[in-house]
Short mmCIF file of C-alpha atoms in Angstrom, two decimals:
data_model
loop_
_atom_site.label_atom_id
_atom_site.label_comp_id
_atom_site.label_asym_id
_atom_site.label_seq_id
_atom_site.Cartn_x
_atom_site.Cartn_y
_atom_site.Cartn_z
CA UNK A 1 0.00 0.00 0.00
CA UNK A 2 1.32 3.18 -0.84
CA UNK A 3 2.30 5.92 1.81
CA UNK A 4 -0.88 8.50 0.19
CA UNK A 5 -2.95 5.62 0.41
CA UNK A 6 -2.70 5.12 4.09
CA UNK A 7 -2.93 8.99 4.80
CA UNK A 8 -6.00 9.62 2.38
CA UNK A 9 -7.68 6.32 3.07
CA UNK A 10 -7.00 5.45 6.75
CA UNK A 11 -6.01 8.39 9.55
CA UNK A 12 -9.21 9.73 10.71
CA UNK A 13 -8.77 13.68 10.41
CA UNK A 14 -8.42 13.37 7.00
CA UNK A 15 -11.19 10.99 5.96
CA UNK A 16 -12.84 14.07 8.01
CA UNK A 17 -11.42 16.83 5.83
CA UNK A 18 -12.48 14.69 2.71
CA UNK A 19 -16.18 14.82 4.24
CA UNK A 20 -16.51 18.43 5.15
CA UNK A 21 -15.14 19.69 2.16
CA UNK A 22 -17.31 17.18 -0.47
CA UNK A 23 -20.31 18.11 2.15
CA UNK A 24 -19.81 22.04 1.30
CA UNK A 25 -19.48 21.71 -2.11
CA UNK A 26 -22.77 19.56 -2.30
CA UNK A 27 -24.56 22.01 -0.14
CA UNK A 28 -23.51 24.48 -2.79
CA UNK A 29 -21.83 26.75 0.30
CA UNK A 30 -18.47 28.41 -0.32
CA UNK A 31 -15.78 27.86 1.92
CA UNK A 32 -11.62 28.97 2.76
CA UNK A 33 -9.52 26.17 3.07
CA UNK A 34 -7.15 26.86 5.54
CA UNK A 35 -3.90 24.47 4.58
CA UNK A 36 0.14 24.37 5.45
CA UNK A 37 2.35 25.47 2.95
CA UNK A 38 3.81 21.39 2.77
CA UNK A 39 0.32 20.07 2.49
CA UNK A 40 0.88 15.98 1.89
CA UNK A 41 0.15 14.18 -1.51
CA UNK A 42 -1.72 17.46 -2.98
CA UNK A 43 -2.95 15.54 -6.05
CA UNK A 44 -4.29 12.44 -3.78
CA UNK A 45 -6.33 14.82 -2.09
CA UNK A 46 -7.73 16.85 -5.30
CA UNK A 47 -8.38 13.24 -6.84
CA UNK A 48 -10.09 12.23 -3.74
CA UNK A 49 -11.93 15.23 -3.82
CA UNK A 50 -13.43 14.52 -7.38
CA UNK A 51 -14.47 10.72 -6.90
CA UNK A 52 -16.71 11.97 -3.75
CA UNK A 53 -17.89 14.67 -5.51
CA UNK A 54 -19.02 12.83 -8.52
CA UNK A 55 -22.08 10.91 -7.50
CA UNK A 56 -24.29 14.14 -6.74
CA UNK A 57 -22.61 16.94 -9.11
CA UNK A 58 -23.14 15.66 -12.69
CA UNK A 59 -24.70 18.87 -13.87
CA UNK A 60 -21.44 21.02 -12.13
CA UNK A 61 -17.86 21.55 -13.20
CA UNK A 62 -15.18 21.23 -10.91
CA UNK A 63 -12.60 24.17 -12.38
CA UNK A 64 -9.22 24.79 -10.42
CA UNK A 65 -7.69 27.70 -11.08
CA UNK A 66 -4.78 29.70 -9.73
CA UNK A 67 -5.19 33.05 -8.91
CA UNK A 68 -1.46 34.80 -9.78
CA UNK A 69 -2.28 38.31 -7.44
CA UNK A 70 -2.22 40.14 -9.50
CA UNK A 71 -5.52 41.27 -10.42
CA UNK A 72 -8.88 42.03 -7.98
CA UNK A 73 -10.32 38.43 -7.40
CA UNK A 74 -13.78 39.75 -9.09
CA UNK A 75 -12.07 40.75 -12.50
CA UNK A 76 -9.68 37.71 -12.46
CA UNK A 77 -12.62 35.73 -12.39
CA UNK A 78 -14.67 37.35 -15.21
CA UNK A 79 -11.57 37.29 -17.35
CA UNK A 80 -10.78 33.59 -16.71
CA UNK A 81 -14.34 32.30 -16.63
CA UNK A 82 -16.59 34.40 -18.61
CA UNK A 83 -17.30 35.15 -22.37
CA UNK A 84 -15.64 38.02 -24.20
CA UNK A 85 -18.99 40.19 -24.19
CA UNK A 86 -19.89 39.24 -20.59
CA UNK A 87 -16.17 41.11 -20.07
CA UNK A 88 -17.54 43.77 -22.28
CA UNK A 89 -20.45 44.47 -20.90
CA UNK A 90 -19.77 44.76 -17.34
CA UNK A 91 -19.70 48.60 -15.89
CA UNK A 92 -17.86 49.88 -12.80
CA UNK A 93 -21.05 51.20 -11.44
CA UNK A 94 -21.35 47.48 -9.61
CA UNK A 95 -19.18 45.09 -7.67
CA UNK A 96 -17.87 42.13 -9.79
CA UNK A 97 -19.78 39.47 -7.09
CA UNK A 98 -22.90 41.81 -8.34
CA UNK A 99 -22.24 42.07 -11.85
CA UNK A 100 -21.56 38.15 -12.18
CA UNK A 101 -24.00 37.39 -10.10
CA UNK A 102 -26.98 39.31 -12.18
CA UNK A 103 -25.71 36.90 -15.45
CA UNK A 104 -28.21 34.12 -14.84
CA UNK A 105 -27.26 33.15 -18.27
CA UNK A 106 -23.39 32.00 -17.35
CA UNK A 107 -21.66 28.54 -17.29
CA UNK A 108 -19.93 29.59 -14.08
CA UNK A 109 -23.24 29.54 -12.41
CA UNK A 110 -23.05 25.49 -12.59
CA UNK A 111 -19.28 25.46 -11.88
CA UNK A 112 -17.50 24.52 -8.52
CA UNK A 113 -14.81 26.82 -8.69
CA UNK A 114 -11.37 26.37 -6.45
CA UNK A 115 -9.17 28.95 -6.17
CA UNK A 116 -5.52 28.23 -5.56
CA UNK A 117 -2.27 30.75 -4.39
CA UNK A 118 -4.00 32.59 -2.06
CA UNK A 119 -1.18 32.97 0.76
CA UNK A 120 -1.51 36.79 2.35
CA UNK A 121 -4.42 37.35 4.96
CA UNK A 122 -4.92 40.74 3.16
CA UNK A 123 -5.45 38.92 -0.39
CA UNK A 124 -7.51 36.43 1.73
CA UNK A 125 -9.97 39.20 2.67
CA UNK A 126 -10.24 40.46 -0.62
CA UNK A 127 -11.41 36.52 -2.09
CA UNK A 128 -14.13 36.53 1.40
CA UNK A 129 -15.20 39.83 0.46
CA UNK A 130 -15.92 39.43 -3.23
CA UNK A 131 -17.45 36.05 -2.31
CA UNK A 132 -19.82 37.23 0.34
CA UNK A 133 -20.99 40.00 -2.41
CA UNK A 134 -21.53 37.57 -5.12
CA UNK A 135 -23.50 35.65 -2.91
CA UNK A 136 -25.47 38.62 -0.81
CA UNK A 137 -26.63 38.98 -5.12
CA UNK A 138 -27.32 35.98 -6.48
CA UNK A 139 -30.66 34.49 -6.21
CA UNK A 140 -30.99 31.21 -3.27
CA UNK A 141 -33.44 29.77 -5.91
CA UNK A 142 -31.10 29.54 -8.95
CA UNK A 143 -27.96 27.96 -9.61
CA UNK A 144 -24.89 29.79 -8.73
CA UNK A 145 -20.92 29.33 -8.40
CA UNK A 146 -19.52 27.61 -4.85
CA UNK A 147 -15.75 28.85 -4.32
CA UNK A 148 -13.13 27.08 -2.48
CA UNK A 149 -10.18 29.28 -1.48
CA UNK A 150 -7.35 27.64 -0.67
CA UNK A 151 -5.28 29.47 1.87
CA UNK A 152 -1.80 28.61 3.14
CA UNK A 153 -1.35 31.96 4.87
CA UNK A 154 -1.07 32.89 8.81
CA UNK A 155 -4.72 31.71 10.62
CA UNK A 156 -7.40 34.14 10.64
CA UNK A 157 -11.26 34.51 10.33
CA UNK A 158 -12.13 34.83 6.28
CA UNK A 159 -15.64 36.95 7.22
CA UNK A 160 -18.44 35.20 7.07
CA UNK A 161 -17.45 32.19 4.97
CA UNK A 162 -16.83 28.79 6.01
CA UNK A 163 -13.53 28.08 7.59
CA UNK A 164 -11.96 24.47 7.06
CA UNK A 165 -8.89 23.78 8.66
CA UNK A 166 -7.03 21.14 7.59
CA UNK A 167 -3.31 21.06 9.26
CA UNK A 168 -1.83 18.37 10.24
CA UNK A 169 -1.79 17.07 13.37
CA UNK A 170 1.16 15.30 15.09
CA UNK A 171 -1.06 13.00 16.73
CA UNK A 172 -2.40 12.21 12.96
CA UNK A 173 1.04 11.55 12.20
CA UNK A 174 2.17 9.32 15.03
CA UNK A 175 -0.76 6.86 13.25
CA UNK A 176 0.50 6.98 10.05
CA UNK A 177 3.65 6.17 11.20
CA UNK A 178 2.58 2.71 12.77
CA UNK A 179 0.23 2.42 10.15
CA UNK A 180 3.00 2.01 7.81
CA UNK A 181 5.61 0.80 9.80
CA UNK A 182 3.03 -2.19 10.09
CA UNK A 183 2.30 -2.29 6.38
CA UNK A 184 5.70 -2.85 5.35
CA UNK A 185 6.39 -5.19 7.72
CA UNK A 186 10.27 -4.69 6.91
CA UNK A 187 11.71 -5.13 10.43
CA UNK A 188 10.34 -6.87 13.82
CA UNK A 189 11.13 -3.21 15.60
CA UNK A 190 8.25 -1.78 13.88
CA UNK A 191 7.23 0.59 17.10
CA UNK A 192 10.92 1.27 17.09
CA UNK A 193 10.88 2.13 13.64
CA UNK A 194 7.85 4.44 14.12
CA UNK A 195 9.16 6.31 16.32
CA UNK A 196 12.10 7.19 14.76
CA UNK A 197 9.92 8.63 11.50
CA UNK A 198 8.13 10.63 13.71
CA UNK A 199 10.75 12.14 16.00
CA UNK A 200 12.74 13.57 12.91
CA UNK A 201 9.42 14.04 10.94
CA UNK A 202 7.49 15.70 13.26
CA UNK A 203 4.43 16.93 11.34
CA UNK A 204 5.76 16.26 7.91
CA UNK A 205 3.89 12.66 6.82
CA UNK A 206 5.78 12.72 3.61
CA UNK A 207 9.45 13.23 5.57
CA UNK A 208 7.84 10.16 8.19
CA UNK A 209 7.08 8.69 4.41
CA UNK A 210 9.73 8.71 3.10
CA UNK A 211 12.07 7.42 6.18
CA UNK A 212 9.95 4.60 7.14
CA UNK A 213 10.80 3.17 2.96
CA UNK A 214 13.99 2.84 4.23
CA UNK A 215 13.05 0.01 5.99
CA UNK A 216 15.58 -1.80 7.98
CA UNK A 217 18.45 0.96 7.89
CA UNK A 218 16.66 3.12 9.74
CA UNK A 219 16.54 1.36 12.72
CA UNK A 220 20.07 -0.34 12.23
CA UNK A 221 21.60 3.33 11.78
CA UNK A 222 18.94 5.96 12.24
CA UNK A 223 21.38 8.76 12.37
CA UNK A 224 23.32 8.04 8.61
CA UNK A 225 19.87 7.37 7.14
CA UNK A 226 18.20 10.37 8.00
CA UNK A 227 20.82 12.30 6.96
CA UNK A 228 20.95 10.72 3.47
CA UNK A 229 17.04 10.94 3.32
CA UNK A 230 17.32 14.66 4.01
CA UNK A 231 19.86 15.04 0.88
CA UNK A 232 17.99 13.11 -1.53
CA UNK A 233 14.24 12.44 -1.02
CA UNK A 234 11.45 15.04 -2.42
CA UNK A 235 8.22 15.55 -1.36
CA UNK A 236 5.07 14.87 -3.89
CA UNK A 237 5.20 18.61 -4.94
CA UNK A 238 8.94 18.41 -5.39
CA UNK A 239 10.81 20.25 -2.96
CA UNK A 240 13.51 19.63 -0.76
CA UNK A 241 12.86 18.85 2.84
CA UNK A 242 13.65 21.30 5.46
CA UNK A 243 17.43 20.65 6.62
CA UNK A 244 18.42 19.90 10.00
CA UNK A 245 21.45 19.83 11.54
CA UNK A 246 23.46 17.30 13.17
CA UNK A 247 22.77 17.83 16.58
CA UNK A 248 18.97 17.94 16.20
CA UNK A 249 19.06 14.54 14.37
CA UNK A 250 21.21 13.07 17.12
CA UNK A 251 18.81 14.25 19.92
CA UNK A 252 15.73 13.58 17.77
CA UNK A 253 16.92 9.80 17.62
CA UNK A 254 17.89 9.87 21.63
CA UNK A 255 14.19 11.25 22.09
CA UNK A 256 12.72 8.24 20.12
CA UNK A 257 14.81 5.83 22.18
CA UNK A 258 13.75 7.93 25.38
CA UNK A 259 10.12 7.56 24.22
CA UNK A 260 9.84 4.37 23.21
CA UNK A 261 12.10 2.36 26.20
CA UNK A 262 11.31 3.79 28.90
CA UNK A 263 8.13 3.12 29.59
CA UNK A 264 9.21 -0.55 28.50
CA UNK A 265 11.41 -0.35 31.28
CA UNK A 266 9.72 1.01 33.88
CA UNK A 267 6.76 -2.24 32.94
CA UNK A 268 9.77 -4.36 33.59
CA UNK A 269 10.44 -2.43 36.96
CA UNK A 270 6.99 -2.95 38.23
CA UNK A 271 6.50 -6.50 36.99
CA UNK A 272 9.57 -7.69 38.78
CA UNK A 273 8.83 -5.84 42.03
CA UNK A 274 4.62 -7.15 41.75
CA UNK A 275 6.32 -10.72 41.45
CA UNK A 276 8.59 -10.33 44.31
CA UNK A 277 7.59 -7.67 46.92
CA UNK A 278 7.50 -9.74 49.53
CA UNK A 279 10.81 -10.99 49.40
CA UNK A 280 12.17 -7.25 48.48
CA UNK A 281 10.70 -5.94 51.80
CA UNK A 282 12.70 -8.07 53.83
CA UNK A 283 15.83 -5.47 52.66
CA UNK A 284 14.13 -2.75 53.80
CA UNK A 285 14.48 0.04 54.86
CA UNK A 286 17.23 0.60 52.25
CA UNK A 287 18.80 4.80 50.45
CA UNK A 288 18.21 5.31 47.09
CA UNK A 289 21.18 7.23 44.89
CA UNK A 290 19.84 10.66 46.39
CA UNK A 291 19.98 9.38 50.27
CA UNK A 292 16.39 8.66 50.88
CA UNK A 293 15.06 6.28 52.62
CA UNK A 294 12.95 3.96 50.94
CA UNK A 295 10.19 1.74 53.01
CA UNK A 296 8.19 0.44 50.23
CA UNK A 297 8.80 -1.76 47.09
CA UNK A 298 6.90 0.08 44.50
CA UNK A 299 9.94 2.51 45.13
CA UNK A 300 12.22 0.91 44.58
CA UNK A 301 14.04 2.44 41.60
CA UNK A 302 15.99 0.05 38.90
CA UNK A 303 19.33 0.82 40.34
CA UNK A 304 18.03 -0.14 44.11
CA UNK A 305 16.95 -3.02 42.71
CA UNK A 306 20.16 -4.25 41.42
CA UNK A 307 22.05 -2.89 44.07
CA UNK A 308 19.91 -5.55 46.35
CA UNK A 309 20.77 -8.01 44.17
CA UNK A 310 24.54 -7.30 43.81
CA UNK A 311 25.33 -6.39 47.39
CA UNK A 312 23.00 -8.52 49.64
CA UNK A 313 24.07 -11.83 47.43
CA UNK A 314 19.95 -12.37 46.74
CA UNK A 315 19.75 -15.70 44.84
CA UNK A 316 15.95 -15.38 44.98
CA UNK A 317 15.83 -14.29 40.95
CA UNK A 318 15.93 -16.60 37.87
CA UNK A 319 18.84 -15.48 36.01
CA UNK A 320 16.63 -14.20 32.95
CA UNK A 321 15.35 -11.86 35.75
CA UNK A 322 18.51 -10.27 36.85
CA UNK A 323 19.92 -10.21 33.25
CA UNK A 324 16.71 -7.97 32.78
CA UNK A 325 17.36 -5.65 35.71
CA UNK A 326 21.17 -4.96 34.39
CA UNK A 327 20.27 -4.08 31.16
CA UNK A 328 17.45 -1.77 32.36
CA UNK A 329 19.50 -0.27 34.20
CA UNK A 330 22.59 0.02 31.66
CA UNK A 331 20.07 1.07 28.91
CA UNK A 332 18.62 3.77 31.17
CA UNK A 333 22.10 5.18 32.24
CA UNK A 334 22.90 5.46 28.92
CA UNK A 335 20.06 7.59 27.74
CA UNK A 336 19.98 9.69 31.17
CA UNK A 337 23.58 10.78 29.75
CA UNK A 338 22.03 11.39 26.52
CA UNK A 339 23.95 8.74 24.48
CA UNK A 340 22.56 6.77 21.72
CA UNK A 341 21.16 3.23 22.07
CA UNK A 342 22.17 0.60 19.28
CA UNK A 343 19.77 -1.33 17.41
CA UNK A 344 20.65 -4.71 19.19
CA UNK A 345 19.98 -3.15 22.77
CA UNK A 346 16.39 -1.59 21.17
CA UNK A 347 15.37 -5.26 20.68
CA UNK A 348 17.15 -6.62 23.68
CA UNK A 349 14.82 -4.09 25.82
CA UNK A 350 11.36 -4.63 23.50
CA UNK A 351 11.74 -8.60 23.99
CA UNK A 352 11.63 -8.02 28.21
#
């Protein structure tokens, strides 16, 4: 399955966006579509656009068009969409959004009309504004253009249209990442794996895309790989990706490890002591590593816990247990001093 597949087809907030934007456009109401600048798989989500569209808008046009700034958004769209003599005939004396409105006679009247390269709030406000005038004029009763505006500018309010947002969430993200991580099925560290994409991603699916097709190397050298990802890979509109440099990779993969093992770890912690508390309170009261005192099993930290068995000569653990402990607590030390973990210790600490 490929990576636009999973985003347009399975991560909730954008099956939603799909909806609400298919659901304005069959309501015939006119909307802004608030978007980032990197908005993923552009085309996947115009084509998805068109197949929901289709089944109730056989008598309406879908026309894109992209608005270059430099005319008033009324007269760009009576010299894009409108007859020679409709151009002709029109007289200052209106608005545009009047004057087109009045032309009962026009094809635009059955088109769906999206308007693309609208980034500046105050070239935002001039698209709301002719909108709300063409529709203040034309009649409820007869057909009439709906306009999308698609806006990749700073947030704000567009008037009184409709306001879609559609950015994209990290949450969103963290799905499609184990989404596809799961898809590929390229490596048994597939949470591992997932978390890597999305630590150096962030909100970027198509960065998280493009990492996780690395398959294996990411998680055997995550550093080297995103690096060479970063130099080579595109997204879908064909752009570089943002650089980063080396010491936000390095701490982006020691956040992933940080994210991913330690709750692992502290599991482990808990199991062990649930199993054995009551032969652990037998060595207490015993000082943790700041010089507390600790009375009560459930805290006691990793390192207390191999201390005990190191120091009091317990042989009350199977071996598999104390092997566990040690590398807990080696793994943990390691990533409290912010160095990396290697691939072999990921797996070591995801099969406890």
């Amino acid at each position: 399955m490929r990576p636009d597949d999973i985003w347009w087809g399975q991560i909730g907030n954008s099956l939603r966006l799909l909806t609400s934007v298919t659901e304005h456009l069959r309501d015939h109401r006119s909307a802004v579509l608030s978007m980032p600048e990197r908005f993923p798989w552009r085309e996947r989500f115009y084509g998805e656009i068109d197949i929901r569209r289709a089944p109730y808008s056989v008598a309406r046009r879908l026309k894109r068009v992209s608005w270059p700034g430099k005319t008033a958004p009324g007269q760009f769209i009576l010299n894009s969409l409108c007859p020679i003599d409709v151009q002709a005939d029109y007289w200052p004396g209106q608005t545009y959004g009047e004057y087109l409105a009045s032309r009962r006679s026009l094809a635009m009247n059955d088109y769906d009309i999206w308007i693309t390269g609208v980034h500046q709030k105050a070239d935002l406000m001039k698209w709301a504004e002719f909108v709300t005038q063409y529709h203040a004029a034309a009649p409820d009763s007869e057909p009439h253009a709906v306009f999308v505006i698609e806006y990749d500018g700073p947030p704000m309010k567009p008037g009184n249209l409709d306001l879609i947002s559609c950015q994209v969430e990290r949450y969103d993200c963290r799905v499609f990442c184990l989404e596809m991580a799961a898809e590929q099925s390229g490596t048994q560290l597939r949470d591992y794996q997932a978390e890597l994409a999305l630590s150096i991603a962030g909100s970027q699916p198509e960065l998280c895309a493009a990492l996780l097709e690395t398959g294996a190397r990411l998680v055997d050298d995550p550093l080297e790989t995103a690096r060479q990802v970063l130099a080579t890979a595109r997204d879908s509109d064909g752009r570089h990706f943002p650089p980063q440099t080396e010491s936000e990779l390095t701490s982006k993969v020691w956040l992933a490890a940080v994210a991913l093992l330690f709750p692992l770890m502290e599991r482990y912690r808990i199991d062990f002591i649930e199993r054995h508390k009551l032969e652990l309170s037998r060595f207490l009261p015993i000082s943790n590593s700041n010089g507390d005192e600790v009375t009560e099993p459930f805290d006691l930290e990793i390192g207390a816990l191999c201390y005990i068995i190191a120091n009091l000569r317990v042989h009350l653990f199977t071996s598999a247990e104390v092997s566990g402990l040690r590398l807990c607590r080696r793994i943990r030390n390691q990533l409290a001093h912010n160095k990396p973990v290697d691939r072999d210790d990921v797996e070591a600490v995801i099969s406890l």
